[in-house]
Amino acid sequence: MNKSLRKAIIAGNWKMNKTRPEAKELLEAIKPLVANAGEVEVIACVPYTNLETAVNTVAGSNVKIGAENVHFEKSGAFTGEISADMLTELGVEYVVIGHSERRQYFGETDETVNKRTKAALAAGLKPIVCVGELLWERECNITEEVIARQIKLDLFDVSAADVKKTVIAYEPVWAIGTGKTATADQAEEVCSFIRATLAKLYDQATADAVTIQYGGSMNAGNAAELLSKPNVDGGLIGGASLKAADFNTIVQAAVNGQ
Ligand code: PGA
């Protein structure tokens, strides 16, 4: 499996953390550390209120900014929601879609993930679509069924050209924020299964071009081993993305794993 066929991407997912001054401080600390990342794409996905500050702070650097969600309609009576056009107008390039916290606490379904993904792509945003099994689904030995269903539904009607602009984040729900990381072999097994599923839905060349990240308690200590796996092309990092040094260690692990 040739990793050079696709981009390595390390993305921080800040979740509901950081005020604007704190966001600026963290990004100012991250920028010089990751300036040598070269071909590795470095992204910070930040709360809506921090987006403008974040875009301005990283201007002229190799750090890209993402949002943590996007609504699927272009505009209208959707109180509290943010459209894809509002994000692109700000200079946002990526957006996390279908994070398990949104699925678990905010009623996100595969149908709405699919709608958001298509709306993001139509507006020129690159979606980071999150999939992952619950602990009891893994224990019931249906991880592959769960993941295949999510991939099929979340990417329904997304063209091959668009899926190449889409990042898939494999985040086993039991590993998020728990300190329980999937082993590198478990991560590789599911990331490789995701690629095989993409190859069936599209074709092998398309599947080979899609960046597949692992997420779930990835940190400075375990990143190198996870990222050494042939189908683990990057990471979606929660807790460890809030510390510049730890986030940079993960970025450097990706740089060295190229
Ligand atoms: P974590 O979060 O790294 O804190 O486990 C990952 C994520 O939710 O994207």
PDB file of C-alpha atoms and ligand atoms in Angstrom:
ATOM      1  CA  MET A   1       0.000   0.000   0.000  1.00  0.00           C
ATOM      2  CA  ASN A   2       1.593   3.226  -1.157  1.00  0.00           C
ATOM      3  CA  LYS A   3       1.036   6.021   1.338  1.00  0.00           C
ATOM      4  CA  SER A   4       2.439   8.598  -1.084  1.00  0.00           C
ATOM      5  CA  LEU A   5      -0.778   8.258  -3.097  1.00  0.00           C
ATOM      6  CA  ARG A   6      -2.511  10.424  -0.507  1.00  0.00           C
ATOM      7  CA  LYS A   7      -1.944  13.309   1.860  1.00  0.00           C
ATOM      8  CA  ALA A   8      -0.961  12.737   5.477  1.00  0.00           C
ATOM      9  CA  ILE A   9      -3.215  14.937   7.601  1.00  0.00           C
ATOM     10  CA  ILE A  10      -2.942  15.749  11.307  1.00  0.00           C
ATOM     11  CA  ALA A  11      -5.994  17.647  12.517  1.00  0.00           C
ATOM     12  CA  GLY A  12      -6.690  18.986  15.972  1.00  0.00           C
ATOM     13  CA  ASN A  13     -10.297  18.834  17.120  1.00  0.00           C
ATOM     14  CA  TRP A  14     -10.490  21.424  19.871  1.00  0.00           C
ATOM     15  CA  LYS A  15     -14.129  20.597  20.712  1.00  0.00           C
ATOM     16  CA  MET A  16     -15.711  23.194  23.085  1.00  0.00           C
ATOM     17  CA  ASN A  17     -12.438  24.638  24.339  1.00  0.00           C
ATOM     18  CA  LYS A  18     -10.601  27.981  24.174  1.00  0.00           C
ATOM     19  CA  THR A  19     -11.721  31.587  24.134  1.00  0.00           C
ATOM     20  CA  ARG A  20     -10.404  33.805  21.328  1.00  0.00           C
ATOM     21  CA  PRO A  21      -7.287  35.029  23.202  1.00  0.00           C
ATOM     22  CA  GLU A  22      -6.540  31.434  24.243  1.00  0.00           C
ATOM     23  CA  ALA A  23      -7.026  30.226  20.676  1.00  0.00           C
ATOM     24  CA  LYS A  24      -4.622  32.869  19.369  1.00  0.00           C
ATOM     25  CA  GLU A  25      -2.031  31.928  21.987  1.00  0.00           C
ATOM     26  CA  LEU A  26      -2.227  28.213  21.187  1.00  0.00           C
ATOM     27  CA  LEU A  27      -2.011  28.760  17.419  1.00  0.00           C
ATOM     28  CA  GLU A  28       0.906  31.182  17.844  1.00  0.00           C
ATOM     29  CA  ALA A  29       2.687  28.436  19.787  1.00  0.00           C
ATOM     30  CA  ILE A  30       1.846  25.725  17.221  1.00  0.00           C
ATOM     31  CA  LYS A  31       2.828  27.693  14.082  1.00  0.00           C
ATOM     32  CA  PRO A  32       6.640  27.756  14.440  1.00  0.00           C
ATOM     33  CA  LEU A  33       6.744  24.186  15.759  1.00  0.00           C
ATOM     34  CA  VAL A  34       5.018  22.702  12.714  1.00  0.00           C
ATOM     35  CA  ALA A  35       6.534  25.033  10.101  1.00  0.00           C
ATOM     36  CA  ASN A  36       8.695  22.156   8.815  1.00  0.00           C
ATOM     37  CA  ALA A  37       5.746  19.774   8.272  1.00  0.00           C
ATOM     38  CA  GLY A  38       6.259  19.886   4.501  1.00  0.00           C
ATOM     39  CA  GLU A  39       3.826  17.552   2.779  1.00  0.00           C
ATOM     40  CA  VAL A  40       1.949  16.812   6.006  1.00  0.00           C
ATOM     41  CA  GLU A  41      -1.227  18.895   6.218  1.00  0.00           C
ATOM     42  CA  VAL A  42      -1.703  20.464   9.656  1.00  0.00           C
ATOM     43  CA  ILE A  43      -5.196  21.583  10.629  1.00  0.00           C
ATOM     44  CA  ALA A  44      -6.832  23.057  13.709  1.00  0.00           C
ATOM     45  CA  CYS A  45     -10.605  22.534  13.890  1.00  0.00           C
ATOM     46  CA  VAL A  46     -11.881  25.125  16.320  1.00  0.00           C
ATOM     47  CA  PRO A  47     -15.190  26.382  17.775  1.00  0.00           C
ATOM     48  CA  TYR A  48     -17.207  28.734  15.555  1.00  0.00           C
ATOM     49  CA  THR A  49     -16.438  31.751  17.735  1.00  0.00           C
ATOM     50  CA  ASN A  50     -12.693  31.232  17.189  1.00  0.00           C
ATOM     51  CA  LEU A  51     -12.761  30.780  13.430  1.00  0.00           C
ATOM     52  CA  GLU A  52     -12.043  34.346  12.353  1.00  0.00           C
ATOM     53  CA  THR A  53      -9.300  34.778  14.970  1.00  0.00           C
ATOM     54  CA  ALA A  54      -7.834  31.416  13.967  1.00  0.00           C
ATOM     55  CA  VAL A  55      -7.836  32.170  10.228  1.00  0.00           C
ATOM     56  CA  ASN A  56      -6.119  35.516  10.867  1.00  0.00           C
ATOM     57  CA  THR A  57      -3.587  33.997  13.266  1.00  0.00           C
ATOM     58  CA  VAL A  58      -2.433  31.260  10.870  1.00  0.00           C
ATOM     59  CA  ALA A  59      -2.334  33.519   7.771  1.00  0.00           C
ATOM     60  CA  GLY A  60       0.951  33.011   5.930  1.00  0.00           C
ATOM     61  CA  SER A  61       1.717  29.754   7.794  1.00  0.00           C
ATOM     62  CA  ASN A  62       1.171  26.126   6.792  1.00  0.00           C
ATOM     63  CA  VAL A  63      -1.603  25.633   9.376  1.00  0.00           C
ATOM     64  CA  LYS A  64      -5.142  25.316   7.985  1.00  0.00           C
ATOM     65  CA  ILE A  65      -8.356  25.975   9.850  1.00  0.00           C
ATOM     66  CA  GLY A  66     -11.435  23.781  10.091  1.00  0.00           C
ATOM     67  CA  ALA A  67     -14.853  24.106  11.724  1.00  0.00           C
ATOM     68  CA  GLU A  68     -16.409  21.417  13.900  1.00  0.00           C
ATOM     69  CA  ASN A  69     -19.790  21.202  12.145  1.00  0.00           C
ATOM     70  CA  VAL A  70     -21.787  22.761   9.309  1.00  0.00           C
ATOM     71  CA  HIS A  71     -25.469  22.928   8.445  1.00  0.00           C
ATOM     72  CA  PHE A  72     -26.695  21.438   5.179  1.00  0.00           C
ATOM     73  CA  GLU A  73     -29.036  24.196   4.002  1.00  0.00           C
ATOM     74  CA  LYS A  74     -27.622  27.267   2.266  1.00  0.00           C
ATOM     75  CA  SER A  75     -29.545  29.742   4.420  1.00  0.00           C
ATOM     76  CA  GLY A  76     -32.902  30.226   6.102  1.00  0.00           C
ATOM     77  CA  ALA A  77     -34.794  29.679   9.320  1.00  0.00           C
ATOM     78  CA  PHE A  78     -32.313  27.430  11.150  1.00  0.00           C
ATOM     79  CA  THR A  79     -31.662  29.287  14.384  1.00  0.00           C
ATOM     80  CA  GLY A  80     -28.230  28.603  15.791  1.00  0.00           C
ATOM     81  CA  GLU A  81     -26.853  26.966  12.651  1.00  0.00           C
ATOM     82  CA  ILE A  82     -23.926  27.958  10.396  1.00  0.00           C
ATOM     83  CA  SER A  83     -23.848  27.367   6.625  1.00  0.00           C
ATOM     84  CA  ALA A  84     -20.986  26.161   4.456  1.00  0.00           C
ATOM     85  CA  ASP A  85     -20.877  29.497   2.616  1.00  0.00           C
ATOM     86  CA  MET A  86     -20.446  31.317   5.923  1.00  0.00           C
ATOM     87  CA  LEU A  87     -17.423  29.125   6.640  1.00  0.00           C
ATOM     88  CA  THR A  88     -15.743  29.445   3.243  1.00  0.00           C
ATOM     89  CA  GLU A  89     -16.255  33.214   3.296  1.00  0.00           C
ATOM     90  CA  LEU A  90     -14.202  33.272   6.518  1.00  0.00           C
ATOM     91  CA  GLY A  91     -11.348  31.335   4.914  1.00  0.00           C
ATOM     92  CA  VAL A  92     -12.164  28.006   6.574  1.00  0.00           C
ATOM     93  CA  GLU A  93     -10.961  25.019   4.510  1.00  0.00           C
ATOM     94  CA  TYR A  94     -12.039  21.914   6.435  1.00  0.00           C
ATOM     95  CA  VAL A  95     -15.015  20.842   8.523  1.00  0.00           C
ATOM     96  CA  VAL A  96     -15.506  17.916  10.904  1.00  0.00           C
ATOM     97  CA  ILE A  97     -18.788  16.139  10.177  1.00  0.00           C
ATOM     98  CA  GLY A  98     -20.544  13.382  12.139  1.00  0.00           C
ATOM     99  CA  HIS A  99     -18.252  13.373  15.156  1.00  0.00           C
ATOM    100  CA  SER A 100     -19.472  10.747  17.624  1.00  0.00           C
ATOM    101  CA  GLU A 101     -20.210  13.463  20.191  1.00  0.00           C
ATOM    102  CA  ARG A 102     -22.636  15.013  17.718  1.00  0.00           C
ATOM    103  CA  ARG A 103     -24.143  11.612  16.952  1.00  0.00           C
ATOM    104  CA  GLN A 104     -24.430  10.805  20.669  1.00  0.00           C
ATOM    105  CA  TYR A 105     -25.588  14.136  22.140  1.00  0.00           C
ATOM    106  CA  PHE A 106     -27.082  16.153  19.273  1.00  0.00           C
ATOM    107  CA  GLY A 107     -29.132  13.709  17.247  1.00  0.00           C
ATOM    108  CA  GLU A 108     -26.752  13.483  14.299  1.00  0.00           C
ATOM    109  CA  THR A 109     -27.692  10.598  11.988  1.00  0.00           C
ATOM    110  CA  ASP A 110     -26.049   9.090   8.925  1.00  0.00           C
ATOM    111  CA  GLU A 111     -28.682  10.898   6.853  1.00  0.00           C
ATOM    112  CA  THR A 112     -27.735  14.325   8.250  1.00  0.00           C
ATOM    113  CA  VAL A 113     -24.030  13.465   8.010  1.00  0.00           C
ATOM    114  CA  ASN A 114     -24.590  12.708   4.329  1.00  0.00           C
ATOM    115  CA  LYS A 115     -26.456  15.986   3.784  1.00  0.00           C
ATOM    116  CA  ARG A 116     -23.785  18.007   5.595  1.00  0.00           C
ATOM    117  CA  THR A 117     -21.006  16.266   3.649  1.00  0.00           C
ATOM    118  CA  LYS A 118     -22.633  17.074   0.308  1.00  0.00           C
ATOM    119  CA  ALA A 119     -23.302  20.688   1.332  1.00  0.00           C
ATOM    120  CA  ALA A 120     -19.701  21.129   2.471  1.00  0.00           C
ATOM    121  CA  LEU A 121     -18.308  19.700  -0.767  1.00  0.00           C
ATOM    122  CA  ALA A 122     -20.649  21.817  -2.890  1.00  0.00           C
ATOM    123  CA  ALA A 123     -19.320  24.942  -1.136  1.00  0.00           C
ATOM    124  CA  GLY A 124     -15.682  23.922  -1.593  1.00  0.00           C
ATOM    125  CA  LEU A 125     -15.051  22.806   2.006  1.00  0.00           C
ATOM    126  CA  LYS A 126     -13.154  19.585   2.644  1.00  0.00           C
ATOM    127  CA  PRO A 127     -15.144  17.362   5.006  1.00  0.00           C
ATOM    128  CA  ILE A 128     -13.559  15.199   7.699  1.00  0.00           C
ATOM    129  CA  VAL A 129     -16.258  12.549   8.061  1.00  0.00           C
ATOM    130  CA  CYS A 130     -16.117  10.611  11.326  1.00  0.00           C
ATOM    131  CA  VAL A 131     -17.151   6.975  11.627  1.00  0.00           C
ATOM    132  CA  GLY A 132     -16.649   4.482  14.432  1.00  0.00           C
ATOM    133  CA  GLU A 133     -18.225   1.672  16.399  1.00  0.00           C
ATOM    134  CA  LEU A 134     -19.510   1.682  19.971  1.00  0.00           C
ATOM    135  CA  LEU A 135     -17.837  -0.611  22.484  1.00  0.00           C
ATOM    136  CA  TRP A 136     -20.746  -3.049  22.553  1.00  0.00           C
ATOM    137  CA  GLU A 137     -20.801  -3.189  18.759  1.00  0.00           C
ATOM    138  CA  ARG A 138     -17.140  -4.226  18.844  1.00  0.00           C
ATOM    139  CA  GLU A 139     -17.912  -6.765  21.556  1.00  0.00           C
ATOM    140  CA  CYS A 140     -20.752  -8.149  19.423  1.00  0.00           C
ATOM    141  CA  ASN A 141     -18.243  -8.514  16.587  1.00  0.00           C
ATOM    142  CA  ILE A 142     -20.135  -6.253  14.188  1.00  0.00           C
ATOM    143  CA  THR A 143     -17.485  -3.509  13.802  1.00  0.00           C
ATOM    144  CA  GLU A 144     -17.162  -4.061  10.057  1.00  0.00           C
ATOM    145  CA  GLU A 145     -20.935  -4.065   9.502  1.00  0.00           C
ATOM    146  CA  VAL A 146     -21.266  -0.810  11.454  1.00  0.00           C
ATOM    147  CA  ILE A 147     -18.408   0.880   9.612  1.00  0.00           C
ATOM    148  CA  ALA A 148     -19.539  -0.298   6.158  1.00  0.00           C
ATOM    149  CA  ARG A 149     -23.057   0.985   6.831  1.00  0.00           C
ATOM    150  CA  GLN A 150     -21.755   4.379   7.998  1.00  0.00           C
ATOM    151  CA  ILE A 151     -19.426   4.725   4.993  1.00  0.00           C
ATOM    152  CA  LYS A 152     -22.185   3.780   2.536  1.00  0.00           C
ATOM    153  CA  LEU A 153     -24.795   6.087   4.070  1.00  0.00           C
ATOM    154  CA  ASP A 154     -22.509   9.017   4.907  1.00  0.00           C
ATOM    155  CA  LEU A 155     -21.050   9.069   1.382  1.00  0.00           C
ATOM    156  CA  PHE A 156     -24.260   8.236  -0.492  1.00  0.00           C
ATOM    157  CA  ASP A 157     -24.360  10.143  -3.785  1.00  0.00           C
ATOM    158  CA  VAL A 158     -20.881  11.641  -3.273  1.00  0.00           C
ATOM    159  CA  SER A 159     -18.950  11.426  -6.566  1.00  0.00           C
ATOM    160  CA  ALA A 160     -15.517   9.824  -6.917  1.00  0.00           C
ATOM    161  CA  ALA A 161     -14.014  13.265  -7.562  1.00  0.00           C
ATOM    162  CA  ASP A 162     -15.581  14.570  -4.348  1.00  0.00           C
ATOM    163  CA  VAL A 163     -14.681  11.575  -2.203  1.00  0.00           C
ATOM    164  CA  LYS A 164     -11.018  12.240  -3.034  1.00  0.00           C
ATOM    165  CA  LYS A 165     -11.445  15.633  -1.347  1.00  0.00           C
ATOM    166  CA  THR A 166     -13.026  13.965   1.686  1.00  0.00           C
ATOM    167  CA  VAL A 167     -11.079  12.779   4.723  1.00  0.00           C
ATOM    168  CA  ILE A 168     -12.423   9.800   6.661  1.00  0.00           C
ATOM    169  CA  ALA A 169     -11.660   9.709  10.388  1.00  0.00           C
ATOM    170  CA  TYR A 170     -11.960   6.291  12.001  1.00  0.00           C
ATOM    171  CA  GLU A 171     -12.754   7.016  15.629  1.00  0.00           C
ATOM    172  CA  PRO A 172     -13.826   4.031  17.726  1.00  0.00           C
ATOM    173  CA  VAL A 173     -16.270   5.624  20.147  1.00  0.00           C
ATOM    174  CA  TRP A 174     -14.830   3.683  23.099  1.00  0.00           C
ATOM    175  CA  ALA A 175     -11.422   5.294  22.491  1.00  0.00           C
ATOM    176  CA  ILE A 176     -12.505   8.935  22.394  1.00  0.00           C
ATOM    177  CA  GLY A 177     -11.448  10.947  25.417  1.00  0.00           C
ATOM    178  CA  THR A 178     -11.125   7.754  27.448  1.00  0.00           C
ATOM    179  CA  GLY A 179      -7.370   7.251  27.312  1.00  0.00           C
ATOM    180  CA  LYS A 180      -8.106   3.836  25.716  1.00  0.00           C
ATOM    181  CA  THR A 181      -6.405   3.872  22.334  1.00  0.00           C
ATOM    182  CA  ALA A 182      -7.137   1.241  19.734  1.00  0.00           C
ATOM    183  CA  THR A 183      -3.956  -0.753  19.240  1.00  0.00           C
ATOM    184  CA  ALA A 184      -2.083   0.107  16.075  1.00  0.00           C
ATOM    185  CA  ASP A 185      -3.191  -3.250  14.652  1.00  0.00           C
ATOM    186  CA  GLN A 186      -6.857  -2.591  15.499  1.00  0.00           C
ATOM    187  CA  ALA A 187      -6.619   0.876  13.896  1.00  0.00           C
ATOM    188  CA  GLU A 188      -4.950  -0.556  10.790  1.00  0.00           C
ATOM    189  CA  GLU A 189      -7.517  -3.340  10.507  1.00  0.00           C
ATOM    190  CA  VAL A 190     -10.465  -0.935  10.391  1.00  0.00           C
ATOM    191  CA  CYS A 191      -8.709   1.757   8.290  1.00  0.00           C
ATOM    192  CA  SER A 192      -7.820  -0.936   5.772  1.00  0.00           C
ATOM    193  CA  PHE A 193     -11.432  -2.184   5.848  1.00  0.00           C
ATOM    194  CA  ILE A 194     -12.625   1.387   5.176  1.00  0.00           C
ATOM    195  CA  ARG A 195     -10.322   1.563   2.143  1.00  0.00           C
ATOM    196  CA  ALA A 196     -11.607  -1.786   0.870  1.00  0.00           C
ATOM    197  CA  THR A 197     -15.182  -0.529   1.295  1.00  0.00           C
ATOM    198  CA  LEU A 198     -14.316   2.636  -0.680  1.00  0.00           C
ATOM    199  CA  ALA A 199     -12.745   0.475  -3.395  1.00  0.00           C
ATOM    200  CA  LYS A 200     -16.009  -1.483  -3.698  1.00  0.00           C
ATOM    201  CA  LEU A 201     -18.134   1.670  -3.787  1.00  0.00           C
ATOM    202  CA  TYR A 202     -15.820   3.525  -6.183  1.00  0.00           C
ATOM    203  CA  ASP A 203     -12.632   1.886  -7.489  1.00  0.00           C
ATOM    204  CA  GLN A 204      -9.183   1.058  -6.106  1.00  0.00           C
ATOM    205  CA  ALA A 205      -7.485   4.200  -7.449  1.00  0.00           C
ATOM    206  CA  THR A 206     -10.101   6.395  -5.803  1.00  0.00           C
ATOM    207  CA  ALA A 207      -9.855   4.462  -2.533  1.00  0.00           C
ATOM    208  CA  ASP A 208      -6.056   4.760  -2.594  1.00  0.00           C
ATOM    209  CA  ALA A 209      -6.330   8.555  -2.884  1.00  0.00           C
ATOM    210  CA  VAL A 210      -8.497   9.032   0.228  1.00  0.00           C
ATOM    211  CA  THR A 211      -6.808  10.073   3.469  1.00  0.00           C
ATOM    212  CA  ILE A 212      -8.000   7.924   6.370  1.00  0.00           C
ATOM    213  CA  GLN A 213      -7.209   9.170   9.865  1.00  0.00           C
ATOM    214  CA  TYR A 214      -7.322   7.408  13.189  1.00  0.00           C
ATOM    215  CA  GLY A 215      -8.762   9.281  16.166  1.00  0.00           C
ATOM    216  CA  GLY A 216      -9.313   8.346  19.789  1.00  0.00           C
ATOM    217  CA  SER A 217      -6.761   9.118  22.507  1.00  0.00           C
ATOM    218  CA  MET A 218      -3.972   9.541  19.966  1.00  0.00           C
ATOM    219  CA  ASN A 219      -1.153  11.288  21.811  1.00  0.00           C
ATOM    220  CA  ALA A 220       2.540  12.140  21.778  1.00  0.00           C
ATOM    221  CA  GLY A 221       3.398   8.663  23.081  1.00  0.00           C
ATOM    222  CA  ASN A 222       1.399   6.437  20.733  1.00  0.00           C
ATOM    223  CA  ALA A 223       1.202   8.491  17.506  1.00  0.00           C
ATOM    224  CA  ALA A 224       4.338   7.158  15.823  1.00  0.00           C
ATOM    225  CA  GLU A 225       3.229   3.535  16.064  1.00  0.00           C
ATOM    226  CA  LEU A 226      -0.312   4.280  14.876  1.00  0.00           C
ATOM    227  CA  LEU A 227       0.926   6.439  11.992  1.00  0.00           C
ATOM    228  CA  SER A 228       3.436   3.784  10.898  1.00  0.00           C
ATOM    229  CA  LYS A 229       0.555   1.580   9.733  1.00  0.00           C
ATOM    230  CA  PRO A 230       0.028   1.522   5.954  1.00  0.00           C
ATOM    231  CA  ASN A 231      -3.612   2.604   6.005  1.00  0.00           C
ATOM    232  CA  VAL A 232      -3.421   5.100   8.869  1.00  0.00           C
ATOM    233  CA  ASP A 233      -2.729   8.326   6.990  1.00  0.00           C
ATOM    234  CA  GLY A 234      -3.128  10.774   9.814  1.00  0.00           C
ATOM    235  CA  GLY A 235      -4.872  11.568  13.037  1.00  0.00           C
ATOM    236  CA  LEU A 236      -7.835  13.486  14.395  1.00  0.00           C
ATOM    237  CA  ILE A 237      -6.620  14.618  17.780  1.00  0.00           C
ATOM    238  CA  GLY A 238      -8.789  15.832  20.646  1.00  0.00           C
ATOM    239  CA  GLY A 239      -7.169  16.305  24.055  1.00  0.00           C
ATOM    240  CA  ALA A 240      -3.557  16.258  22.834  1.00  0.00           C
ATOM    241  CA  SER A 241      -4.275  18.995  20.264  1.00  0.00           C
ATOM    242  CA  LEU A 242      -4.760  21.503  23.086  1.00  0.00           C
ATOM    243  CA  LYS A 243      -1.064  21.322  24.023  1.00  0.00           C
ATOM    244  CA  ALA A 244       1.263  22.785  21.385  1.00  0.00           C
ATOM    245  CA  ALA A 245       4.206  20.513  22.224  1.00  0.00           C
ATOM    246  CA  ASP A 246       2.142  17.310  22.211  1.00  0.00           C
ATOM    247  CA  PHE A 247       0.357  18.266  19.008  1.00  0.00           C
ATOM    248  CA  ASN A 248       3.702  18.999  17.385  1.00  0.00           C
ATOM    249  CA  THR A 249       5.114  15.628  18.480  1.00  0.00           C
ATOM    250  CA  ILE A 250       2.224  13.987  16.624  1.00  0.00           C
ATOM    251  CA  VAL A 251       2.821  16.170  13.552  1.00  0.00           C
ATOM    252  CA  GLN A 252       6.531  15.217  13.610  1.00  0.00           C
ATOM    253  CA  ALA A 253       5.573  11.533  13.876  1.00  0.00           C
ATOM    254  CA  ALA A 254       3.592  11.977  10.655  1.00  0.00           C
ATOM    255  CA  VAL A 255       6.495  13.837   9.006  1.00  0.00           C
ATOM    256  CA  ASN A 256       8.884  11.010   9.937  1.00  0.00           C
ATOM    257  CA  GLY A 257       6.402   8.350   8.847  1.00  0.00           C
ATOM    258  CA  GLN A 258       6.163   9.781   5.315  1.00  0.00           C
TER     259      GLN A 258
HETATM  260  P1  PGA B   1      -9.388  12.435  21.920  1.00  0.00           P
HETATM  261  O1  PGA B   1     -10.535  12.922  20.913  1.00  0.00           O
HETATM  262  O2  PGA B   1      -8.088  12.531  21.166  1.00  0.00           O
HETATM  263  O3  PGA B   1      -9.470  13.390  23.083  1.00  0.00           O
HETATM  264  O4  PGA B   1      -9.722  11.027  22.303  1.00  0.00           O
HETATM  265  C1  PGA B   1     -10.495  12.579  19.553  1.00  0.00           C
HETATM  266  C2  PGA B   1     -11.716  13.116  18.877  1.00  0.00           C
HETATM  267  O5  PGA B   1     -12.789  13.109  19.504  1.00  0.00           O
HETATM  268  O6  PGA B   1     -11.660  13.573  17.714  1.00  0.00           O
END
